[in-house]
Structures are given as C-alpha cells and as structure tokens.
mmCIF file of C-alpha atoms in Angstrom:
data_model
loop_
_atom_site.group_PDB
_atom_site.id
_atom_site.type_symbol
_atom_site.label_atom_id
_atom_site.label_comp_id
_atom_site.label_asym_id
_atom_site.label_seq_id
_atom_site.Cartn_x
_atom_site.Cartn_y
_atom_site.Cartn_z
ATOM 1 C CA MET A 1176 75.281 104.255 86.456
ATOM 2 C CA LYS A 1177 74.166 106.821 83.907
ATOM 3 C CA ALA A 1178 75.593 107.370 80.440
ATOM 4 C CA LEU A 1179 75.028 109.605 77.439
ATOM 5 C CA PHE A 1180 75.932 108.445 73.948
ATOM 6 C CA ILE A 1181 76.306 110.910 71.106
ATOM 7 C CA GLY A 1182 75.070 108.700 68.299
ATOM 8 C CA GLY A 1183 74.338 105.217 69.491
ATOM 9 C CA THR A 1184 72.628 103.661 66.449
ATOM 10 C CA GLY A 1185 75.541 102.969 64.046
ATOM 11 C CA THR A 1186 77.377 99.730 63.341
ATOM 12 C CA ILE A 1187 79.685 100.063 66.326
ATOM 13 C CA SER A 1188 77.540 102.096 68.708
ATOM 14 C CA SER A 1189 74.343 100.028 68.325
ATOM 15 C CA ALA A 1190 76.096 96.961 69.736
ATOM 16 C CA VAL A 1191 77.536 99.025 72.583
ATOM 17 C CA THR A 1192 74.122 100.473 73.267
ATOM 18 C CA GLU A 1193 72.518 97.024 73.449
ATOM 19 C CA LEU A 1194 75.130 95.626 75.822
ATOM 20 C CA ALA A 1195 75.168 98.703 78.067
ATOM 21 C CA VAL A 1196 71.402 98.425 78.541
ATOM 22 C CA GLN A 1197 71.701 94.670 79.214
ATOM 23 C CA GLN A 1198 74.253 95.433 81.925
ATOM 24 C CA GLY A 1199 71.973 97.853 83.656
ATOM 25 C CA TRP A 1200 73.205 101.228 82.497
ATOM 26 C CA GLU A 1201 70.679 104.093 82.479
ATOM 27 C CA LEU A 1202 71.362 105.173 78.917
ATOM 28 C CA PHE A 1203 70.475 108.355 77.030
ATOM 29 C CA LEU A 1204 71.043 108.688 73.248
ATOM 30 C CA LEU A 1205 71.538 112.124 71.808
ATOM 31 C CA ASN A 1206 70.886 112.208 68.067
ATOM 32 C CA ARG A 1207 68.712 113.855 65.454
ATOM 33 C CA GLY A 1208 65.946 111.281 65.815
ATOM 34 C CA SER A 1209 66.281 109.916 62.290
ATOM 35 C CA LYS A 1210 66.472 106.324 63.638
ATOM 36 C CA PRO A 1211 64.331 104.698 66.328
ATOM 37 C CA VAL A 1212 65.894 104.583 69.758
ATOM 38 C CA PRO A 1213 66.520 100.995 70.968
ATOM 39 C CA GLU A 1214 64.339 99.658 73.733
ATOM 40 C CA GLY A 1215 65.585 100.526 77.176
ATOM 41 C CA CYS A 1216 67.149 103.846 76.152
ATOM 42 C CA GLN A 1217 65.937 107.382 76.633
ATOM 43 C CA SER A 1218 66.032 109.739 73.685
ATOM 44 C CA ILE A 1219 67.349 113.302 73.596
ATOM 45 C CA ILE A 1220 66.596 114.688 70.143
ATOM 46 C CA ALA A 1221 69.103 117.335 69.143
ATOM 47 C CA ASP A 1222 71.756 117.988 66.499
ATOM 48 C CA ILE A 1223 75.144 117.851 68.195
ATOM 49 C CA THR A 1224 76.408 120.554 65.845
ATOM 50 C CA ASP A 1225 73.883 122.981 67.370
ATOM 51 C CA GLU A 1226 75.793 123.603 70.560
ATOM 52 C CA ALA A 1227 73.333 126.041 72.148
ATOM 53 C CA ALA A 1228 70.406 123.656 71.567
ATOM 54 C CA VAL A 1229 72.274 120.712 73.050
ATOM 55 C CA ALA A 1230 73.339 122.742 76.105
ATOM 56 C CA ALA A 1231 69.717 123.671 76.679
ATOM 57 C CA LYS A 1232 68.549 120.074 76.375
ATOM 58 C CA LEU A 1233 71.156 118.879 78.862
ATOM 59 C CA GLN A 1234 70.722 121.621 81.417
ATOM 60 C CA GLY A 1235 70.872 120.229 84.968
ATOM 61 C CA MET A 1236 71.886 116.725 83.789
ATOM 62 C CA GLN A 1237 74.971 114.828 84.999
ATOM 63 C CA PHE A 1238 76.458 111.559 83.730
ATOM 64 C CA ASP A 1239 78.995 108.966 84.816
ATOM 65 C CA VAL A 1240 80.011 108.550 81.167
ATOM 66 C CA VAL A 1241 79.628 110.578 78.000
ATOM 67 C CA ALA A 1242 80.738 108.752 74.846
ATOM 68 C CA ASP A 1243 80.900 110.462 71.435
ATOM 69 C CA PHE A 1244 80.789 108.097 68.485
ATOM 70 C CA ILE A 1245 80.312 110.710 65.780
ATOM 71 C CA SER A 1246 82.972 113.389 66.301
ATOM 72 C CA PHE A 1247 85.666 113.546 63.642
ATOM 73 C CA THR A 1248 87.645 116.778 63.964
ATOM 74 C CA ALA A 1249 89.471 118.895 66.514
ATOM 75 C CA SER A 1250 86.658 121.485 66.412
ATOM 76 C CA ASP A 1251 84.120 118.743 67.178
ATOM 77 C CA ILE A 1252 86.101 117.793 70.300
ATOM 78 C CA GLU A 1253 86.550 121.431 71.364
ATOM 79 C CA ARG A 1254 82.723 121.709 71.262
ATOM 80 C CA ASP A 1255 82.373 118.491 73.258
ATOM 81 C CA ILE A 1256 84.728 119.788 75.904
ATOM 82 C CA ARG A 1257 82.658 122.934 76.296
ATOM 83 C CA LEU A 1258 79.434 120.905 76.493
ATOM 84 C CA PHE A 1259 80.511 117.998 78.704
ATOM 85 C CA ALA A 1260 83.581 118.906 80.775
ATOM 86 C CA ASP A 1261 81.430 119.690 83.813
ATOM 87 C CA LYS A 1262 78.824 117.033 83.163
ATOM 88 C CA THR A 1263 80.697 113.723 83.257
ATOM 89 C CA LYS A 1264 83.127 111.633 85.232
ATOM 90 C CA GLN A 1265 84.490 110.108 82.008
ATOM 91 C CA PHE A 1266 84.460 111.307 78.425
ATOM 92 C CA ILE A 1267 85.103 108.612 75.793
ATOM 93 C CA PHE A 1268 86.109 109.587 72.294
ATOM 94 C CA VAL A 1269 85.804 107.034 69.551
ATOM 95 C CA SER A 1270 88.818 107.623 67.331
ATOM 96 C CA SER A 1271 90.169 105.205 64.654
ATOM 97 C CA ALA A 1272 92.919 102.661 64.296
ATOM 98 C CA SER A 1273 93.482 104.086 60.800
ATOM 99 C CA ALA A 1274 95.325 106.887 62.610
ATOM 100 C CA TYR A 1275 98.268 104.557 63.260
ATOM 101 C CA GLN A 1276 101.421 104.992 61.194
ATOM 102 C CA LYS A 1277 100.987 104.263 57.478
ATOM 103 C CA PRO A 1278 102.922 102.461 56.166
ATOM 104 C CA PRO A 1279 103.721 100.690 59.425
ATOM 105 C CA ARG A 1280 107.309 100.039 60.456
ATOM 106 C CA HIS A 1281 106.344 96.872 62.333
ATOM 107 C CA TYR A 1282 103.700 94.312 61.500
ATOM 108 C CA LYS A 1283 102.080 94.462 64.956
ATOM 109 C CA THR A 1284 100.394 97.649 66.216
ATOM 110 C CA THR A 1285 100.371 98.722 69.858
ATOM 111 C CA GLU A 1286 98.830 101.798 71.385
ATOM 112 C CA SER A 1287 102.297 103.389 71.371
ATOM 113 C CA THR A 1288 102.642 103.035 67.570
ATOM 114 C CA PRO A 1289 103.057 106.606 66.175
ATOM 115 C CA LEU A 1290 99.994 108.348 64.763
ATOM 116 C CA VAL A 1291 100.665 109.467 61.204
ATOM 117 C CA ASN A 1292 98.687 108.868 58.052
ATOM 118 C CA PRO A 1293 99.746 110.957 55.044
ATOM 119 C CA TYR A 1294 97.132 109.262 52.805
ATOM 120 C CA TRP A 1295 93.848 109.851 54.568
ATOM 121 C CA GLU A 1296 92.442 113.174 55.747
ATOM 122 C CA TYR A 1297 89.844 111.414 57.906
ATOM 123 C CA SER A 1298 92.648 109.813 59.937
ATOM 124 C CA ARG A 1299 94.564 113.041 60.254
ATOM 125 C CA HIS A 1300 91.454 114.760 61.629
ATOM 126 C CA LYS A 1301 91.054 111.973 64.190
ATOM 127 C CA ILE A 1302 94.715 112.465 65.223
ATOM 128 C CA GLU A 1303 94.150 116.203 65.660
ATOM 129 C CA ALA A 1304 91.026 115.501 67.744
ATOM 130 C CA GLU A 1305 93.008 113.130 69.991
ATOM 131 C CA GLU A 1306 95.639 115.814 70.472
ATOM 132 C CA VAL A 1307 93.024 118.294 71.697
ATOM 133 C CA LEU A 1308 91.765 115.747 74.235
ATOM 134 C CA GLN A 1309 95.242 114.841 75.433
ATOM 135 C CA LYS A 1310 96.005 118.485 76.019
ATOM 136 C CA ALA A 1311 92.765 118.964 77.995
ATOM 137 C CA TYR A 1312 93.666 115.927 80.113
ATOM 138 C CA ARG A 1313 97.148 117.311 80.834
ATOM 139 C CA ASP A 1314 96.055 120.896 81.406
ATOM 140 C CA THR A 1315 92.715 120.540 83.218
ATOM 141 C CA GLY A 1316 92.430 116.878 84.252
ATOM 142 C CA LEU A 1317 89.514 116.231 81.916
ATOM 143 C CA PRO A 1318 88.747 112.502 82.541
ATOM 144 C CA ILE A 1319 89.218 111.125 79.032
ATOM 145 C CA THR A 1320 89.416 107.696 77.450
ATOM 146 C CA ILE A 1321 90.277 107.340 73.772
ATOM 147 C CA VAL A 1322 89.137 104.203 71.945
ATOM 148 C CA ARG A 1323 90.424 103.216 68.525
ATOM 149 C CA PRO A 1324 88.286 100.687 66.643
ATOM 150 C CA SER A 1325 89.661 98.996 63.555
ATOM 151 C CA HIS A 1326 87.519 97.329 60.841
ATOM 152 C CA THR A 1327 84.336 96.526 62.798
ATOM 153 C CA TYR A 1328 81.265 94.933 61.248
ATOM 154 C CA GLY A 1329 77.938 93.412 62.289
ATOM 155 C CA ASN A 1330 74.764 91.838 61.011
ATOM 156 C CA LYS A 1331 74.023 94.891 58.887
ATOM 157 C CA LYS A 1332 77.469 95.170 57.297
ATOM 158 C CA ILE A 1333 79.410 92.754 55.086
ATOM 159 C CA PRO A 1334 83.082 93.756 55.320
ATOM 160 C CA VAL A 1335 85.138 93.965 52.123
ATOM 161 C CA ALA A 1336 88.176 96.037 51.117
ATOM 162 C CA PHE A 1337 86.437 98.515 48.876
ATOM 163 C CA TYR A 1338 83.160 98.995 47.066
ATOM 164 C CA GLY A 1339 81.087 101.609 45.256
ATOM 165 C CA ALA A 1340 78.411 104.077 46.272
ATOM 166 C CA GLY A 1341 75.898 101.256 46.737
ATOM 167 C CA GLY A 1342 77.841 99.440 49.442
ATOM 168 C CA SER A 1343 79.298 95.961 49.555
ATOM 169 C CA TRP A 1344 76.304 93.948 48.337
ATOM 170 C CA GLN A 1345 77.388 94.244 44.682
ATOM 171 C CA ILE A 1346 80.472 92.219 45.511
ATOM 172 C CA VAL A 1347 78.241 89.533 47.013
ATOM 173 C CA GLU A 1348 76.277 89.568 43.757
ATOM 174 C CA ARG A 1349 79.452 89.166 41.681
ATOM 175 C CA ILE A 1350 80.456 86.152 43.771
ATOM 176 C CA LYS A 1351 76.991 84.651 43.405
ATOM 177 C CA GLN A 1352 77.100 85.127 39.658
ATOM 178 C CA GLY A 1353 80.604 83.649 39.356
ATOM 179 C CA LYS A 1354 82.043 86.975 38.167
ATOM 180 C CA PRO A 1355 85.669 87.813 39.104
ATOM 181 C CA VAL A 1356 86.257 89.935 42.159
ATOM 182 C CA LEU A 1357 88.933 92.559 42.450
ATOM 183 C CA ILE A 1358 91.461 92.210 45.299
ATOM 184 C CA HIS A 1359 94.117 94.801 45.949
ATOM 185 C CA GLY A 1360 97.758 93.785 45.812
ATOM 186 C CA ASP A 1361 98.391 90.049 45.919
ATOM 187 C CA GLY A 1362 95.819 89.516 48.632
ATOM 188 C CA THR A 1363 98.314 88.369 51.259
ATOM 189 C CA SER A 1364 98.440 91.437 53.476
ATOM 190 C CA LEU A 1365 97.190 90.695 57.003
ATOM 191 C CA TRP A 1366 93.947 92.197 58.240
ATOM 192 C CA THR A 1367 91.925 92.136 61.432
ATOM 193 C CA LEU A 1368 88.103 92.111 61.415
ATOM 194 C CA THR A 1369 86.125 92.549 64.641
ATOM 195 C CA HIS A 1370 82.458 91.808 65.180
ATOM 196 C CA ASN A 1371 80.601 94.670 66.780
ATOM 197 C CA THR A 1372 79.327 92.475 69.650
ATOM 198 C CA ASP A 1373 82.948 91.684 70.556
ATOM 199 C CA PHE A 1374 83.922 95.336 70.336
ATOM 200 C CA ALA A 1375 81.022 96.196 72.638
ATOM 201 C CA LYS A 1376 82.356 93.892 75.374
ATOM 202 C CA GLY A 1377 85.603 95.837 75.498
ATOM 203 C CA PHE A 1378 83.947 99.232 75.248
ATOM 204 C CA VAL A 1379 81.357 98.669 77.966
ATOM 205 C CA GLY A 1380 84.142 97.280 80.172
ATOM 206 C CA LEU A 1381 85.899 100.641 79.852
ATOM 207 C CA MET A 1382 82.802 102.618 80.829
ATOM 208 C CA GLY A 1383 83.031 103.837 84.404
ATOM 209 C CA ASN A 1384 86.382 102.079 84.749
ATOM 210 C CA PRO A 1385 88.776 104.277 86.748
ATOM 211 C CA ALA A 1386 91.796 102.442 85.305
ATOM 212 C CA ALA A 1387 90.788 103.695 81.813
ATOM 213 C CA ILE A 1388 91.008 107.411 82.660
ATOM 214 C CA GLY A 1389 93.761 109.057 80.651
ATOM 215 C CA GLU A 1390 94.278 105.927 78.563
ATOM 216 C CA THR A 1391 94.123 105.232 74.850
ATOM 217 C CA VAL A 1392 93.218 101.708 73.778
ATOM 218 C CA HIS A 1393 92.242 99.816 70.664
ATOM 219 C CA ILE A 1394 89.601 97.128 70.804
ATOM 220 C CA THR A 1395 89.963 94.395 68.148
ATOM 221 C CA SER A 1396 89.810 90.689 67.601
ATOM 222 C CA ASP A 1397 92.949 88.535 67.680
ATOM 223 C CA GLU A 1398 91.873 86.757 64.527
ATOM 224 C CA VAL A 1399 94.190 87.737 61.649
ATOM 225 C CA LEU A 1400 93.334 86.876 58.050
ATOM 226 C CA THR A 1401 94.729 87.637 54.612
ATOM 227 C CA TRP A 1402 92.409 89.405 52.157
ATOM 228 C CA ASN A 1403 92.449 86.276 50.036
ATOM 229 C CA SER A 1404 91.113 84.336 53.012
ATOM 230 C CA ILE A 1405 88.502 86.986 53.794
ATOM 231 C CA TYR A 1406 87.008 86.788 50.303
ATOM 232 C CA ASP A 1407 87.221 82.993 50.283
ATOM 233 C CA ILE A 1408 85.322 82.879 53.599
ATOM 234 C CA ILE A 1409 82.608 85.154 52.133
ATOM 235 C CA GLY A 1410 82.435 82.798 49.174
ATOM 236 C CA ASP A 1411 82.119 79.773 51.469
ATOM 237 C CA ALA A 1412 79.166 81.466 53.245
ATOM 238 C CA LEU A 1413 77.552 81.847 49.803
ATOM 239 C CA GLY A 1414 78.450 78.325 48.675
ATOM 240 C CA LYS A 1415 80.543 79.740 45.831
ATOM 241 C CA ARG A 1416 84.199 79.653 44.793
ATOM 242 C CA VAL A 1417 85.606 83.176 44.517
ATOM 243 C CA ASP A 1418 87.339 84.007 41.241
ATOM 244 C CA LYS A 1419 89.962 86.465 42.580
ATOM 245 C CA VAL A 1420 91.666 88.988 40.275
ATOM 246 C CA HIS A 1421 94.604 90.744 41.900
ATOM 247 C CA VAL A 1422 95.275 94.332 40.929
ATOM 248 C CA SER A 1423 97.980 96.722 42.115
ATOM 249 C CA THR A 1424 96.766 99.070 44.822
ATOM 250 C CA ASP A 1425 98.506 101.943 43.122
ATOM 251 C CA PHE A 1426 96.637 101.193 39.884
ATOM 252 C CA LEU A 1427 93.265 101.013 41.683
ATOM 253 C CA VAL A 1428 93.941 104.387 43.268
ATOM 254 C CA MET A 1429 94.912 105.860 39.896
ATOM 255 C CA CYS A 1430 91.579 104.599 38.540
ATOM 256 C CA ARG A 1431 89.600 105.763 41.561
ATOM 257 C CA PRO A 1432 91.392 108.504 43.500
ATOM 258 C CA ASP A 1433 88.743 108.361 46.234
ATOM 259 C CA LEU A 1434 90.300 105.061 47.343
ATOM 260 C CA GLN A 1435 93.575 106.688 48.390
ATOM 261 C CA GLY A 1436 92.547 107.068 52.007
ATOM 262 C CA SER A 1437 90.521 103.953 52.754
ATOM 263 C CA LEU A 1438 92.659 101.635 50.639
ATOM 264 C CA LEU A 1439 96.216 103.000 50.322
ATOM 265 C CA GLY A 1440 95.983 104.671 53.746
ATOM 266 C CA ASP A 1441 94.349 101.755 55.497
ATOM 267 C CA LYS A 1442 93.274 98.379 54.085
ATOM 268 C CA ALA A 1443 96.263 97.852 51.822
ATOM 269 C CA GLU A 1444 98.552 97.778 54.861
ATOM 270 C CA CYS A 1445 98.863 95.026 57.455
ATOM 271 C CA ALA A 1446 96.698 95.507 60.500
ATOM 272 C CA VAL A 1447 97.650 93.196 63.370
ATOM 273 C CA PHE A 1448 96.976 94.454 66.886
ATOM 274 C CA ASP A 1449 98.465 93.756 70.256
ATOM 275 C CA THR A 1450 95.371 93.488 72.453
ATOM 276 C CA SER A 1451 97.167 93.087 75.780
ATOM 277 C CA LYS A 1452 96.117 96.549 76.963
ATOM 278 C CA ILE A 1453 92.352 96.121 76.555
ATOM 279 C CA LYS A 1454 92.707 92.750 78.266
ATOM 280 C CA ARG A 1455 94.549 94.360 81.160
ATOM 281 C CA LEU A 1456 91.959 97.140 81.540
ATOM 282 C CA VAL A 1457 89.028 94.763 81.014
ATOM 283 C CA PRO A 1458 90.178 91.316 82.203
ATOM 284 C CA SER A 1459 87.013 89.613 81.016
ATOM 285 C CA PHE A 1460 87.463 90.832 77.449
ATOM 286 C CA THR A 1461 87.898 88.299 74.700
ATOM 287 C CA ALA A 1462 86.699 88.348 71.113
ATOM 288 C CA THR A 1463 84.777 85.164 70.427
ATOM 289 C CA LYS A 1464 83.015 85.676 67.098
ATOM 290 C CA ARG A 1465 85.068 84.130 64.300
ATOM 291 C CA PHE A 1466 84.830 85.871 60.928
ATOM 292 C CA ASP A 1467 83.303 82.814 59.236
ATOM 293 C CA GLN A 1468 80.536 82.849 61.827
ATOM 294 C CA GLY A 1469 79.957 86.587 61.745
ATOM 295 C CA VAL A 1470 79.919 87.056 57.986
ATOM 296 C CA ARG A 1471 77.564 84.089 57.526
ATOM 297 C CA GLU A 1472 75.155 85.665 59.996
ATOM 298 C CA ALA A 1473 75.439 89.009 58.169
ATOM 299 C CA ILE A 1474 74.744 87.427 54.765
ATOM 300 C CA GLU A 1475 71.744 85.549 56.152
ATOM 301 C CA ASN A 1476 70.478 88.779 57.639
ATOM 302 C CA PHE A 1477 70.875 90.592 54.290
ATOM 303 C CA GLU A 1478 68.989 87.802 52.542
ATOM 304 C CA ARG A 1479 66.092 88.303 54.975
ATOM 305 C CA HIS A 1480 66.041 91.982 54.002
ATOM 306 C CA PRO A 1481 65.888 92.379 50.210
ATOM 307 C CA ASP A 1482 65.624 96.164 50.634
ATOM 308 C CA TRP A 1483 69.201 96.198 51.980
ATOM 309 C CA GLN A 1484 70.544 94.502 48.829
ATOM 310 C CA ARG A 1485 71.525 97.603 46.923
ATOM 311 C CA LEU A 1486 72.724 96.865 43.406
ATOM 312 C CA ASP A 1487 75.479 99.096 42.033
ATOM 313 C CA PRO A 1488 75.790 98.840 38.243
ATOM 314 C CA GLU A 1489 78.430 101.572 38.157
ATOM 315 C CA PHE A 1490 80.746 99.687 40.510
ATOM 316 C CA ASP A 1491 80.036 96.479 38.649
ATOM 317 C CA GLN A 1492 81.141 98.147 35.410
ATOM 318 C CA PHE A 1493 84.219 99.563 37.121
ATOM 319 C CA CYS A 1494 85.289 96.052 38.167
ATOM 320 C CA ASP A 1495 84.701 94.659 34.686
ATOM 321 C CA ARG A 1496 86.619 97.518 33.113
ATOM 322 C CA VAL A 1497 89.626 97.225 35.398
ATOM 323 C CA ILE A 1498 89.815 93.469 34.743
ATOM 324 C CA GLU A 1499 89.479 93.979 30.997
ATOM 325 C CA VAL A 1500 92.189 96.702 30.914
ATOM 326 C CA GLN A 1501 94.614 94.581 32.973
ATOM 327 C CA LYS A 1502 94.105 91.536 30.668
ATOM 328 C CA SER A 1503 94.450 93.684 27.576
ATOM 329 C CA ALA A 1504 97.684 95.320 28.850
ATOM 330 C CA ALA A 1505 99.152 91.917 29.707
ATOM 331 C CA GLU A 1506 98.259 90.579 26.249
ATOM 332 C CA GLN A 1507 99.820 93.578 24.494
ATOM 333 C CA ILE A 1508 103.037 93.172 26.475
ATOM 334 C CA ARG A 1509 103.177 89.477 25.659
ATOM 335 C CA GLN A 1510 102.701 90.220 21.974
ATOM 336 C CA ARG A 1511 105.483 92.845 21.971
ATOM 337 C CA LEU A 1512 107.843 90.490 23.774
ATOM 338 C CA ASN A 1513 107.124 87.759 21.236
ATOM 339 C CA MET A 1514 107.773 90.180 18.390
ATOM 340 C CA ASN A 1515 111.160 91.059 19.826
ATOM 341 C CA CYS A 1516 112.247 87.472 20.234
#
C-alpha cells in the first residue's frame, strides 16, 4: 500500500508517519524539506502552495491514500482536489475538533455535533474546508475521510491551556520555581488530552479502510481531566506542588485578545468525546497512554534537550501582572466594603 502525506513531521503527523512505516506502508512525504525525513520514508521536496510545481513532481504517480495535515482553508482544499482527485483511492483531510459547536449544548461531543465556532477564525476555516470536501464527495464521489483531532501532544510538546510566544516551557519553569500559575475559570471544566502515538493508531487504521470513505471521525482518548488536574499532574511529574491562581476567561481575553480563539473558543469549554465511531471503524483502536505517563515522558525529553527549553520573560511578566492586578482589585473592593459597613 502506497501513501502520500502532505506534511508528516509535525506533532500529530510524525507519530502517524512512524506507525505507517512500521506497518509496511510505502510512504512519501511532500514538504519543503526544512526537516529531515524519517527513516523509511521517501521525500518529495515541494511547497504545496506552488500547485504547478507539485503537479510536476507527482506526474505519473498514484497512491492508495493521500493525507493532508497542513491544509487550513477552503482554497487549500480546492487546490488539493485539483491535485489529487485522480491520484488517490482515499483523500484524508485533517480538520479540527475545535470546529464543534462553541459553547456546546451537551457535555459530550459526537461526530454529529453541529460545527459552529463564532470565536475562532481558524475553526471556521476548517469548517469551510470540510464543506468543500463534502460537496465534492456528494457531487463527484471523491473518496474522502475527514479526521478531527482534539488536543494532541507528544514527547516534544507539553500541553497547557495557554502560553506566550516562547511555548509552554515557561509554565514549567514557573512551577519549578514555586511561582503561581494562571488557570482560566475555576479550573473544573473537562478536557481531553490525547497522546500522538494513540492518535496514530486510529489514523493508520483509517488509511485504506473502505468503511471510512465518506466518513467524518474524531480520534481522541477516553481519559477526561479537569484543568486543575492537568496542572497538578504536570506538577507531580516535576515533583512540585502547583500554586494555582484562577482567573476569569473573559478577563484573560480582555488582557490578551489573541486568546479569544484558542481559549474562549476552545479550551475554556468542556471537551468530552464519544469515541464509539472510531472504535467501530477501527475495532483495534484504544488509547492506552495515560496523561500522567505521557507528560512525564515529555518533560524528561525536554530535560534531555536544553535547547528546547525556551524561556519567555514577556509571558512570565504577563502572568505576574495579571495576578497582581487581580489581588489589588480584590483588596480595593474589600476596603470599600469595610468603609461602607
């Protein structure tokens, strides 16, 4: 079986790439060549946005599966249809579970949950891209499968709710130093984290699977945690107690408008998934990596790579300032109430 991945070296796709090769797939990766191609894969160096160049590179090639991990908009998918409609028996689009209705009307999400996210443009673009594919499936029989990952992490990613430009390591540093850590809301909303090796098991099981044609499916763990628990588990992996400071999500977004999508339109809401569909399509699928195991491995991996440990003084100052302002506001209100008594 022969597959082409657009991308193939990111957090999600790298784990899929590794497992597909292990299972005997003849795998080609199409990317710009900025990262080394994993062993066992063949490289096609091209920029997917250069449609003519990609078409020339792929001339005469046919695949059982083409999977695009890096398309985000309807125009990206329209380009993919032009490039791959006649070259594959299955086209897999990696969408996003953030496309599901926000705020949700029910705590558990199924694949039939409406797609609407008024807070995050990224999610709306993914919805529009899905609509293009669904139309192509209805009108021309394009053999599509749509996959919606939720919050997926691996050994090169420590998952947290939000961070600064330097990534999540600064939060690890704050926990190590005993500094308070910001948590949105009261920290009790439910969230699902999925290790990329578990995601890969579901994804590879969909590849070349005739039952998956025309289907949309999310691939997630069944482990559901509160954000308080998530940060406590990270603290346990570091051998530290986490000093949690809860701050209104609305206030955080007012302070940092860039958080509207990823926080207000995603991580501030409950994310609990019905995984019966992926288990029906891929009967062997089960997520086995607990978060406490996965995050401990990720932290140990970061500690072996000091060059990954990006400090972020600006985000550190942001956290300190928000905590200071919240304490100051509370103190002022207490003083005014005492004056009025």
